[in-house]
Amino acid sequence: MKAAPLPAPPLRVLHVAAEVFPLIKTGGLADVAAALPPALARVGADVRLLLPGLPAIADAVLHQRTIREIGPVFGAGRVTLRCGRMPFTHVPAYVIDAPYLYRRGGSPYQDSNGQEWPDNLQRFALLSWVAAHLAAGELDNAWTPDVMHAHDWHAAAACAYMAAHPSSAAASVFTVHNLAFQGLFSMADFGLLGLPSPFMAATGLEFHGQLSLMKAGLKFAHRITTVSPTYAREIATPEFGFGLDGVIRERSGELSGILNGVDQDVWDPTRDPALATRYSAEEPTGKAACKLALQAEVGLALQPDALLFGVVSRLTWQKGLDLLLAALPMLLKQGAQLVVQGSGEPGLEAAFLEAARAHPGQVAVRIGYDEALAHRLVAGSDAILVPSRFEPCGLTQLYGLRYGTLPVVRRVGGLADTVVDAADAERGTGFVVDADWPAALENALERAVALYRQPPDWQAVMRRAMAQDFSWDAAAQVYLALYGDAVAARRGVAQ
Ligand code: ADP
Ligand code: GLC
C-alpha cells in the first residue's frame, strides 16, 4: 500500500515594514502591513512581521520574548531581537529593540519638526539587515522564512543583503507602495551599509550619484509588486517613474500590480465603533444621522440637503488638494459643504484653515491625525475627494465605496482601477476626473451635485458602491501564487 503524500508545510513568509496599524501609522502602508499578514494566514501561510522597535511598537507588541542578543551593529549599541504577537490579530511579530536608533518620539521617518532623522540610513539598514539574517536562518533557530517580503524603501535593502549573502535560501519580494519616497542618501555613507563594493555601482544602489535604498528592492528582489495594476504600468513610464522607470522597465517581467483590500474588521459601517449610528446598504438610514452628527461635530451648518464633500488625506502635492482649493469657489456656489481632515505641507494646511475661516458653516478643517474622526468623516460625508496627481492604490476611496460615500477621483493608479464613473449607468460607483487642472475637477463636482439632486439616481450609485468587494482575501490568494513564483525563481526553476 502506498503511503499518502505528506501535506506540504505552510509557506513561511516574513513581512518587513516600518509602520503598522494601529500601533503607528503615517499612511496606507500601515493599513497594509496590518491587514495583509492575517489575510495570508487565513489562506494557509505561516506569516510573521518584522518591525523596528519604535516606542509605539516595542511597547505594544504582546508577550515578547528574547530571540537573540545581536550586539552592536550600525552604531546602535545594544540590539536585541524579540518576538511577540500583534495586538488584535495575534500575528507573530519580531521587534528589533535598538533603543539608540528607534526609541524616540516623532514619526518613524522624521522628527517632530518634520526633518528626516539624520541617521535614517542606519535605522533602516538595521531593519533590512535583520530581515536578511532572519531569512538566512541565522537569528531564530525555530523559524526561517521561505519568502522575505519587504515593503517600501525602508525595508528594501534587505533584498540587497540577501543577494550579497548567497547562503540565504529564501526568496525576496519587494512591494513599492509609493515610488516618490525613495530613501536617498549620500554615496559617501555607502560604507555604513556593509555591502560589498560592487553594490555601489549603477547596476546596484547608485542613483544619479546618490545611494538609493528603493533601488536595492527594484534591482535585487526576486519579484516586485506594487499596489495596483495601473500603477504597475505607470511606474514604467517617465511621467510616473521618478527617474526609476528605466530600472523598472528592465524588470517588467518580474513586476506585477496587486490591488490592496479593505480591512473588514476596521472599516465596516455595520459595526464601526466610531459611529454614533451604524448602517448598511440594506438599511442606509443611519448614514443621514452620521452626516448630521459630523456637521455638528466639525461646526458645519446642519443642512441635510447640502452635498457634503469630505477629505481625509496627507496634505501633499501628490494628493492634488491644491486643485480642490482652486475649485472651491465653484463648490461653494453650488451650495455644497466641505470637511477636510489632514496634515502635511504648511502652505496647504494654512490655505485650508483660511478657507474654513472665510466660509464658516460651509467649510470645516481639522489639522492633525485622528483615526476615529476619519471614520466619522468617511461615514458622514456624501462624497469623498481623492483628486491625486498619482496614487499607487489609495485606500480612502475604497473606504468611501464601502461606506456609500461616493469617491471623486483622478483617473490614475489604483483610483482608476477601483472607481467607475457614474456616467456608466450600469457600473458607475463615483466620479472620475481625467486631467489635473481645476476645471476638470470642477466639472466632476458639478456632476456630483447634479446627481445628488436626483436622490433615486444617487442612491442607485451608492448601493452599487457599497456592493463592491475589495477584500484582502482575494489579494492574499494572488500574493500566495506570486510567492510560489518567487521561490521557484530563487531556486532557479523557470515558471
Ligand atoms: P497614503 O498612504 O498615500 O497616505 P492611502 O489612501 O493609501 O494614502 O492611505 C491613507 C490612510 O491614512 C487611510 O487609512 C486614511 O484614512 C488615513 N489618514 C490619512 N490622513 C489621516 C488623518 N489626518 N487622520 C486619520 N487618518 C488619516
Ligand atoms: C502609499 C500610497 C497609497 C497606497 C498605500 C498603501 O502610501 O501613496 O496609494 O494605498 O501606500 O499601499
Coordinates of C-alpha atoms and ligand atoms in Angstrom, one line a residue:
M1 CA 0.0 0.0 0.0
K2 CA 1.3 3.4 -0.9
A3 CA 1.6 6.0 1.9
A4 CA -0.5 9.1 1.4
P5 CA 1.7 12.0 0.4
L6 CA 2.5 14.3 3.3
P7 CA 0.8 17.6 3.2
A8 CA 3.1 20.4 2.1
P9 CA 4.2 22.5 5.1
P10 CA 2.7 26.0 5.0
L11 CA 4.8 28.6 3.2
R12 CA 6.7 30.8 5.7
V13 CA 6.5 34.5 4.9
L14 CA 8.3 37.3 6.7
H15 CA 6.7 40.8 6.2
V16 CA 9.1 43.7 6.9
A17 CA 7.6 47.1 7.3
A18 CA 8.4 50.4 9.2
E19 CA 4.8 51.1 10.3
V20 CA 1.8 49.0 11.2
F21 CA -1.8 50.0 12.1
P22 CA -3.0 50.6 14.9
L23 CA 0.4 50.9 16.6
I24 CA 2.0 53.6 14.3
K25 CA 0.7 54.9 11.0
T26 CA 1.6 57.7 8.7
G27 CA -0.3 56.4 5.7
G28 CA -1.8 53.4 3.9
L29 CA 1.4 51.3 4.3
A30 CA 0.4 50.8 8.0
D31 CA -3.0 49.5 7.0
V32 CA -1.5 47.1 4.5
A33 CA 1.1 45.8 7.0
A34 CA -1.7 45.2 9.5
A35 CA -4.2 43.5 7.2
L36 CA -2.2 41.5 4.6
P37 CA -0.4 39.2 7.1
P38 CA -3.6 37.9 8.7
A39 CA -5.2 37.6 5.3
L40 CA -2.3 35.4 4.2
A41 CA -2.6 33.3 7.4
R42 CA -6.3 32.7 6.5
V43 CA -5.2 31.2 3.2
G44 CA -2.8 28.9 4.9
A45 CA 0.6 30.8 5.1
D46 CA 2.7 30.8 8.2
V47 CA 3.3 34.6 8.4
R48 CA 5.3 36.8 10.7
L49 CA 6.1 40.5 10.8
L50 CA 9.4 42.2 11.4
L51 CA 9.2 45.7 12.8
P52 CA 11.6 48.4 14.1
G53 CA 11.3 48.9 17.9
L54 CA 9.8 52.3 17.8
P55 CA 8.2 53.1 21.1
A56 CA 4.7 52.7 19.8
I57 CA 5.7 49.2 18.6
A58 CA 8.1 48.0 21.2
D59 CA 5.6 48.9 24.0
A60 CA 2.6 47.4 22.4
V61 CA 3.6 44.0 20.9
L62 CA 2.3 41.4 23.3
H63 CA 4.1 38.6 25.1
Q64 CA 7.6 39.4 23.9
R65 CA 10.5 37.0 24.5
T66 CA 14.1 37.4 23.5
I67 CA 15.2 35.5 20.4
R68 CA 18.7 36.8 20.1
E69 CA 21.1 39.4 21.5
I70 CA 22.6 40.8 18.3
G71 CA 25.2 43.1 19.8
P72 CA 26.4 46.4 18.4
V73 CA 25.6 46.9 14.7
F74 CA 25.1 50.1 12.7
G75 CA 26.4 52.0 15.7
A76 CA 23.3 51.0 17.6
G77 CA 24.9 49.7 20.7
R78 CA 22.7 47.0 22.2
V79 CA 20.4 45.4 19.7
T80 CA 18.0 42.6 20.8
L81 CA 15.6 40.7 18.6
R82 CA 12.4 39.8 20.4
C83 CA 9.3 38.1 19.2
G84 CA 5.7 38.6 20.4
R85 CA 2.3 38.9 18.9
M86 CA 0.4 41.8 17.4
P87 CA -2.5 43.1 19.4
F88 CA -5.9 42.2 17.9
T89 CA -4.7 40.0 15.1
H90 CA -2.2 38.0 17.1
V91 CA 0.1 37.7 14.1
P92 CA 3.6 36.8 15.4
A93 CA 5.8 39.9 15.3
Y94 CA 9.6 40.3 15.6
V95 CA 10.6 43.6 17.2
I96 CA 14.1 45.0 16.8
D97 CA 14.9 46.5 20.2
A98 CA 17.6 49.0 19.4
P99 CA 16.9 52.0 21.8
Y100 CA 19.7 54.2 20.4
L101 CA 18.2 54.1 16.9
Y102 CA 14.5 53.6 17.5
R103 CA 13.4 54.8 20.9
R104 CA 12.5 58.4 20.2
G105 CA 9.3 60.5 19.6
G106 CA 8.2 61.9 16.2
S107 CA 7.3 59.8 13.2
P108 CA 9.1 56.7 12.0
Y109 CA 10.9 58.9 9.4
Q110 CA 11.0 62.4 10.8
D111 CA 11.4 64.4 14.0
S112 CA 8.6 66.5 15.4
N113 CA 9.8 69.4 13.2
G114 CA 9.3 67.4 10.0
Q115 CA 13.1 66.9 9.5
E116 CA 14.3 63.5 8.3
W117 CA 16.1 61.7 11.1
P118 CA 19.8 62.2 10.3
D119 CA 20.6 58.5 11.0
N120 CA 17.8 57.1 8.8
L121 CA 20.3 55.2 6.8
Q122 CA 21.5 53.3 9.8
R123 CA 17.9 52.9 11.2
F124 CA 16.5 51.3 8.0
A125 CA 19.7 49.4 7.2
L126 CA 19.3 47.7 10.6
L127 CA 15.7 46.8 9.8
S128 CA 16.8 45.3 6.4
W129 CA 19.9 43.6 7.8
V130 CA 17.9 41.8 10.5
A131 CA 15.4 40.8 7.8
A132 CA 18.1 39.3 5.6
H133 CA 19.7 37.5 8.6
L134 CA 16.4 36.1 9.7
A135 CA 15.9 34.9 6.1
A136 CA 19.3 33.2 6.2
G137 CA 18.3 31.3 9.3
E138 CA 20.9 33.0 11.4
L139 CA 18.8 34.7 14.1
D140 CA 16.0 32.4 15.0
N141 CA 16.7 28.7 15.1
A142 CA 13.0 27.9 15.3
W143 CA 11.7 29.8 12.3
T144 CA 13.2 30.7 8.9
P145 CA 11.1 32.2 6.2
D146 CA 10.7 30.8 2.7
V147 CA 9.9 34.4 1.5
M148 CA 11.1 37.7 2.8
H149 CA 8.6 40.4 1.7
A150 CA 9.9 43.9 2.1
H151 CA 7.6 46.9 2.0
D152 CA 8.8 50.3 0.5
W153 CA 12.3 51.7 0.7
H154 CA 12.5 51.3 4.4
A155 CA 13.0 47.6 4.1
A156 CA 14.3 47.4 0.5
A157 CA 18.0 47.0 1.4
A158 CA 17.0 43.5 2.7
C159 CA 16.9 42.4 -0.9
A160 CA 20.5 43.6 -1.5
Y161 CA 21.7 42.0 1.7
M162 CA 20.1 38.7 0.7
A163 CA 21.7 39.0 -2.8
A164 CA 25.0 39.6 -1.1
H165 CA 24.5 36.6 1.1
P166 CA 24.3 33.6 -1.2
S167 CA 23.7 31.1 1.7
S168 CA 20.2 32.5 2.1
A169 CA 17.7 30.1 0.6
A170 CA 14.8 32.4 1.0
A171 CA 13.2 34.3 -1.9
S172 CA 12.7 38.1 -1.7
V173 CA 9.6 40.1 -2.8
F174 CA 9.6 43.8 -2.8
T175 CA 6.4 46.0 -2.8
V176 CA 6.5 49.6 -3.9
H177 CA 3.8 51.5 -2.1
N178 CA 5.0 54.9 -3.3
L179 CA 7.8 55.5 -5.7
A180 CA 8.0 59.1 -4.7
F181 CA 9.7 58.2 -1.4
Q182 CA 13.0 56.6 -2.4
G183 CA 15.3 56.5 0.6
L184 CA 18.1 58.6 -1.0
F185 CA 21.3 59.1 1.0
S186 CA 24.8 60.4 0.3
M187 CA 27.1 57.9 -1.5
A188 CA 29.8 58.9 1.0
D189 CA 27.8 56.8 3.5
F190 CA 27.8 53.6 1.4
G191 CA 30.3 52.1 3.8
L192 CA 27.8 52.2 6.6
L193 CA 25.7 49.5 4.9
G194 CA 28.4 46.9 4.9
L195 CA 27.5 45.7 1.4
P196 CA 30.3 44.6 -1.0
S197 CA 31.6 47.4 -3.2
P198 CA 30.0 46.2 -6.5
F199 CA 26.7 47.2 -4.9
M200 CA 27.9 50.8 -5.2
A201 CA 27.6 50.8 -9.0
A202 CA 24.8 51.9 -11.2
T203 CA 23.9 48.2 -11.5
G204 CA 23.5 48.3 -7.7
L205 CA 22.2 51.1 -5.5
E206 CA 23.8 54.1 -7.2
F207 CA 21.2 56.6 -8.5
H208 CA 22.5 59.9 -10.0
G209 CA 25.5 59.9 -7.7
Q210 CA 23.4 59.1 -4.6
L211 CA 22.6 56.0 -2.7
S212 CA 19.0 54.8 -3.3
L213 CA 17.5 52.2 -1.0
M214 CA 14.5 51.9 -3.2
K215 CA 16.8 50.7 -6.0
A216 CA 18.0 47.9 -3.7
G217 CA 14.5 46.5 -3.9
L218 CA 14.0 47.2 -7.6
K219 CA 17.3 45.6 -8.6
F220 CA 17.6 42.6 -6.3
A221 CA 14.2 41.3 -5.3
H222 CA 13.2 38.1 -7.0
R223 CA 9.7 39.5 -7.6
I224 CA 8.5 43.1 -7.4
T225 CA 4.9 44.2 -6.8
T226 CA 3.1 47.4 -6.5
V227 CA -0.4 48.0 -5.1
S228 CA -2.5 48.3 -8.3
P229 CA -2.3 47.1 -11.9
T230 CA -2.5 50.6 -13.3
Y231 CA 0.3 51.9 -11.1
A232 CA 2.5 48.9 -12.1
R233 CA 2.2 50.1 -15.7
E234 CA 2.5 53.8 -14.8
I235 CA 5.9 53.4 -13.0
A236 CA 7.5 52.1 -16.1
T237 CA 6.9 55.5 -17.8
P238 CA 8.9 58.7 -17.4
E239 CA 5.7 60.5 -16.2
F240 CA 5.3 58.4 -13.1
G241 CA 8.7 56.7 -12.8
F242 CA 10.5 59.4 -10.7
G243 CA 13.7 58.7 -12.6
L244 CA 13.5 54.9 -11.9
D245 CA 11.3 54.0 -14.9
G246 CA 14.3 52.6 -16.8
V247 CA 15.2 50.3 -13.9
I248 CA 11.6 49.3 -13.6
R249 CA 11.3 48.5 -17.4
E250 CA 14.3 46.2 -17.1
R251 CA 12.3 44.2 -14.5
S252 CA 9.0 44.3 -16.3
G253 CA 8.8 40.5 -16.5
E254 CA 9.0 40.3 -12.7
L255 CA 6.7 43.2 -11.8
S256 CA 3.0 42.9 -11.1
G257 CA 0.3 45.0 -9.6
I258 CA -1.9 43.6 -6.8
L259 CA -4.7 45.8 -5.5
N260 CA -4.9 46.4 -1.8
G261 CA -8.0 45.5 0.1
V262 CA -10.2 46.9 2.8
D263 CA -9.7 45.5 6.3
Q264 CA -13.3 44.5 7.1
D265 CA -12.6 44.3 10.8
V266 CA -11.6 48.0 10.8
W267 CA -13.8 49.6 8.1
D268 CA -17.3 48.3 8.2
P269 CA -20.3 50.7 8.6
T270 CA -22.5 48.0 10.1
R271 CA -20.2 47.6 13.2
D272 CA -17.9 50.6 13.3
P273 CA -17.5 51.6 16.9
A274 CA -16.5 55.2 15.9
L275 CA -20.0 55.9 14.5
A276 CA -23.0 57.1 16.6
T277 CA -25.3 55.3 14.2
R278 CA -24.4 52.2 12.1
Y279 CA -25.8 51.4 8.7
S280 CA -25.7 49.1 5.7
A281 CA -26.7 49.0 2.1
E282 CA -30.0 47.4 3.1
E283 CA -30.6 49.8 5.9
P284 CA -28.9 53.0 4.9
T285 CA -30.9 55.5 7.0
G286 CA -28.2 55.6 9.7
K287 CA -25.9 57.4 7.2
A288 CA -28.1 60.5 7.3
A289 CA -27.7 60.5 11.1
C290 CA -23.9 60.2 10.7
K291 CA -24.0 63.2 8.4
L292 CA -25.8 65.4 10.9
A293 CA -23.5 64.2 13.7
L294 CA -20.5 65.1 11.6
Q295 CA -21.8 68.5 10.6
A296 CA -22.4 69.2 14.3
E297 CA -19.0 67.8 15.4
V298 CA -17.0 69.9 12.9
G299 CA -19.2 73.0 13.0
L300 CA -20.9 72.9 9.6
A301 CA -24.4 74.2 9.1
L302 CA -26.9 71.4 9.9
Q303 CA -28.2 71.0 6.3
P304 CA -29.2 67.5 5.4
D305 CA -29.7 68.5 1.8
A306 CA -26.3 70.2 1.2
L307 CA -23.9 67.7 -0.6
L308 CA -21.1 67.2 1.9
F309 CA -17.7 66.5 0.4
G310 CA -15.1 65.0 2.7
V311 CA -11.3 64.7 2.5
V312 CA -9.1 62.5 4.8
S313 CA -5.6 62.8 3.5
R314 CA -1.9 63.7 3.8
L315 CA -1.8 67.3 2.6
T316 CA 0.9 67.0 -0.1
W317 CA 1.4 67.7 -3.8
Q318 CA 0.7 64.0 -4.5
K319 CA -2.9 64.3 -3.3
G320 CA -3.8 67.2 -5.7
L321 CA -5.6 69.1 -3.0
D322 CA -4.4 72.5 -4.4
L323 CA -6.7 71.7 -7.3
L324 CA -9.5 71.4 -4.7
L325 CA -8.6 74.8 -3.3
A326 CA -8.8 76.2 -6.8
A327 CA -12.2 74.5 -7.4
L328 CA -13.6 75.6 -4.0
P329 CA -15.4 78.8 -5.2
M330 CA -17.5 76.6 -7.6
L331 CA -18.2 74.0 -4.9
L332 CA -19.4 76.8 -2.6
K333 CA -21.5 78.4 -5.3
Q334 CA -23.3 75.1 -5.7
G335 CA -24.3 75.2 -2.0
A336 CA -22.2 72.2 -1.2
Q337 CA -20.1 71.8 2.0
L338 CA -16.5 70.6 2.6
V339 CA -14.8 69.0 5.5
V340 CA -11.1 68.3 5.4
Q341 CA -9.0 66.3 7.8
G342 CA -5.3 66.0 7.3
S343 CA -1.8 67.3 7.9
G344 CA 1.2 67.9 5.8
E345 CA 2.7 70.8 3.9
P346 CA 2.3 74.0 5.9
G347 CA 1.2 76.0 2.9
L348 CA -1.8 73.6 2.2
E349 CA -2.7 73.5 5.9
A350 CA -2.8 77.3 6.1
A351 CA -4.8 77.6 2.9
F352 CA -7.5 75.1 4.1
L353 CA -7.6 76.8 7.5
E354 CA -8.1 80.1 5.8
A355 CA -10.9 78.7 3.6
A356 CA -12.6 77.5 6.8
R357 CA -12.2 80.9 8.4
A358 CA -13.6 82.6 5.3
H359 CA -16.6 80.3 5.0
P360 CA -17.8 79.3 8.4
G361 CA -20.6 76.7 8.3
Q362 CA -19.7 75.7 4.8
V363 CA -16.0 74.6 5.1
A364 CA -14.6 72.9 8.2
V365 CA -10.9 71.8 8.6
R366 CA -9.3 69.6 11.2
I367 CA -5.5 69.6 11.0
G368 CA -3.9 66.5 12.6
Y369 CA -4.3 62.8 12.7
D370 CA -7.4 61.3 14.3
E371 CA -8.4 57.8 13.4
A372 CA -11.9 57.9 14.9
L373 CA -12.8 61.2 13.3
A374 CA -11.5 59.8 9.9
H375 CA -14.2 57.0 10.3
R376 CA -16.9 59.5 11.2
L377 CA -15.8 61.7 8.3
V378 CA -16.0 58.9 5.8
A379 CA -19.4 57.8 7.1
G380 CA -20.9 61.2 7.4
S381 CA -19.8 62.7 4.1
D382 CA -21.8 62.1 0.9
A383 CA -18.7 62.0 -1.3
I384 CA -15.0 61.6 -0.7
L385 CA -12.5 63.6 -2.7
V386 CA -9.2 62.0 -3.8
P387 CA -8.0 64.1 -6.8
S388 CA -4.5 62.8 -6.6
R389 CA -1.8 63.5 -9.2
F390 CA -0.6 59.9 -8.7
E391 CA -1.9 57.3 -6.4
P392 CA -0.3 53.8 -6.2
C393 CA -3.5 52.3 -4.8
G394 CA -5.3 54.7 -2.4
L395 CA -7.4 53.4 0.4
T396 CA -9.7 56.2 1.3
Q397 CA -11.7 55.8 -2.0
L398 CA -12.1 52.1 -1.0
Y399 CA -13.4 53.1 2.4
G400 CA -15.7 55.6 0.7
L401 CA -17.1 52.9 -1.5
R402 CA -17.8 50.6 1.4
Y403 CA -19.5 53.4 3.4
G404 CA -21.6 54.6 0.5
T405 CA -19.6 57.8 0.2
L406 CA -19.1 58.3 -3.5
P407 CA -15.5 58.8 -4.5
V408 CA -14.4 61.7 -6.7
V409 CA -11.1 60.6 -8.0
R410 CA -8.5 61.3 -10.7
R411 CA -8.0 58.5 -13.3
V412 CA -4.6 57.4 -12.1
G413 CA -3.1 54.3 -10.4
G414 CA -5.4 52.4 -8.0
L415 CA -8.0 55.1 -8.2
A416 CA -8.5 54.2 -11.9
D417 CA -8.7 50.6 -11.0
T418 CA -11.3 50.9 -8.3
V419 CA -13.8 53.6 -9.3
V420 CA -16.1 53.7 -12.3
D421 CA -17.6 57.0 -13.4
A422 CA -21.4 57.4 -12.8
A423 CA -21.7 58.2 -16.5
D424 CA -21.7 54.4 -16.9
A425 CA -25.3 53.8 -15.9
E426 CA -24.7 50.1 -15.3
R427 CA -21.4 50.1 -13.4
G428 CA -20.8 53.6 -12.1
T429 CA -19.7 54.0 -8.5
G430 CA -18.3 57.5 -8.3
F431 CA -16.8 60.4 -10.4
V432 CA -13.6 60.1 -12.3
V433 CA -11.6 63.1 -13.4
D434 CA -9.3 62.9 -16.4
A435 CA -7.0 65.9 -16.1
D436 CA -5.1 67.6 -13.4
W437 CA -6.5 71.1 -13.9
P438 CA -9.1 72.7 -11.7
A439 CA -11.7 72.9 -14.4
A440 CA -11.7 69.1 -14.7
L441 CA -12.3 68.7 -11.0
E442 CA -15.0 71.4 -11.1
N443 CA -16.8 69.5 -13.8
A444 CA -16.8 66.4 -11.6
L445 CA -18.0 68.3 -8.6
E446 CA -20.8 69.8 -10.7
R447 CA -21.8 66.4 -11.9
A448 CA -21.8 65.1 -8.3
V449 CA -24.1 68.0 -7.2
A450 CA -26.4 67.3 -10.2
L451 CA -26.7 63.6 -9.4
Y452 CA -27.2 64.4 -5.7
R453 CA -30.3 66.5 -6.7
Q454 CA -31.8 63.3 -8.1
P455 CA -31.9 61.2 -4.9
P456 CA -33.1 57.9 -6.5
D457 CA -30.2 58.1 -9.0
W458 CA -27.7 59.0 -6.3
Q459 CA -28.9 56.1 -4.1
A460 CA -28.6 53.6 -7.0
V461 CA -24.9 54.6 -7.4
M462 CA -24.5 54.4 -3.7
R463 CA -25.9 50.9 -3.5
R464 CA -23.6 49.8 -6.2
A465 CA -20.6 51.4 -4.5
M466 CA -21.4 49.6 -1.2
A467 CA -21.7 46.3 -3.1
Q468 CA -18.1 46.4 -4.4
D469 CA -15.9 43.8 -2.9
F470 CA -12.3 44.8 -2.3
S471 CA -11.4 42.1 0.1
W472 CA -7.9 41.2 1.3
D473 CA -8.8 37.5 0.9
A474 CA -8.7 37.8 -2.9
A475 CA -5.4 39.7 -2.7
A476 CA -3.9 37.1 -0.4
Q477 CA -4.5 34.4 -2.9
V478 CA -2.7 36.4 -5.6
Y479 CA 0.2 37.0 -3.3
L480 CA 0.4 33.3 -2.4
A481 CA 0.8 32.4 -6.1
L482 CA 3.4 35.1 -6.5
Y483 CA 5.4 33.8 -3.6
G484 CA 5.4 30.4 -5.3
D485 CA 6.9 32.1 -8.4
A486 CA 9.5 33.9 -6.3
V487 CA 10.5 30.7 -4.5
A488 CA 10.9 29.0 -7.9
A489 CA 12.9 31.9 -9.2
R490 CA 15.2 31.7 -6.2
R491 CA 15.8 28.0 -6.8
G492 CA 16.5 28.8 -10.5
V493 CA 13.4 26.9 -11.7
A494 CA 11.6 28.5 -14.6
Q495 CA 8.0 29.3 -14.0
Ligands
ADP1 P1 -1.3 57.3 1.6 O1 -0.8 56.1 2.1 O2 -0.7 57.8 0.3 O3 -1.4 58.4 2.6 P2 -3.8 55.9 1.4 O4 -5.2 56.3 0.8 O5 -3.3 54.6 0.9 O6 -2.8 57.1 1.1 O7 -3.9 55.7 2.9 C1 -4.1 56.8 3.8 C2 -4.5 56.2 5.1 O8 -4.3 57.2 6.1 C3 -6.0 55.9 5.2 O9 -6.2 54.9 6.1 C4 -6.6 57.2 5.8 O10 -7.8 57.0 6.4 C5 -5.5 57.6 6.7 N1 -5.4 59.0 7.0 C6 -4.8 60.0 6.3 N2 -4.8 61.2 6.9 C7 -5.4 61.0 8.1 C8 -5.7 61.8 9.2 N3 -5.3 63.1 9.2 N4 -6.2 61.2 10.3 C9 -6.6 59.9 10.3 N5 -6.3 59.1 9.3 C10 -5.7 59.6 8.2
GLC2 C1 1.2 54.5 -0.4 C2 0.4 55.1 -1.5 C3 -1.1 54.7 -1.4 C4 -1.3 53.3 -1.1 C5 -0.5 53.0 0.2 C6 -0.7 51.5 0.6 O1 1.3 55.3 0.7 O2 0.5 56.5 -1.6 O3 -1.7 55.0 -2.7 O4 -2.7 53.0 -0.9 O5 0.8 53.2 0.0 O6 -0.3 50.6 -0.3

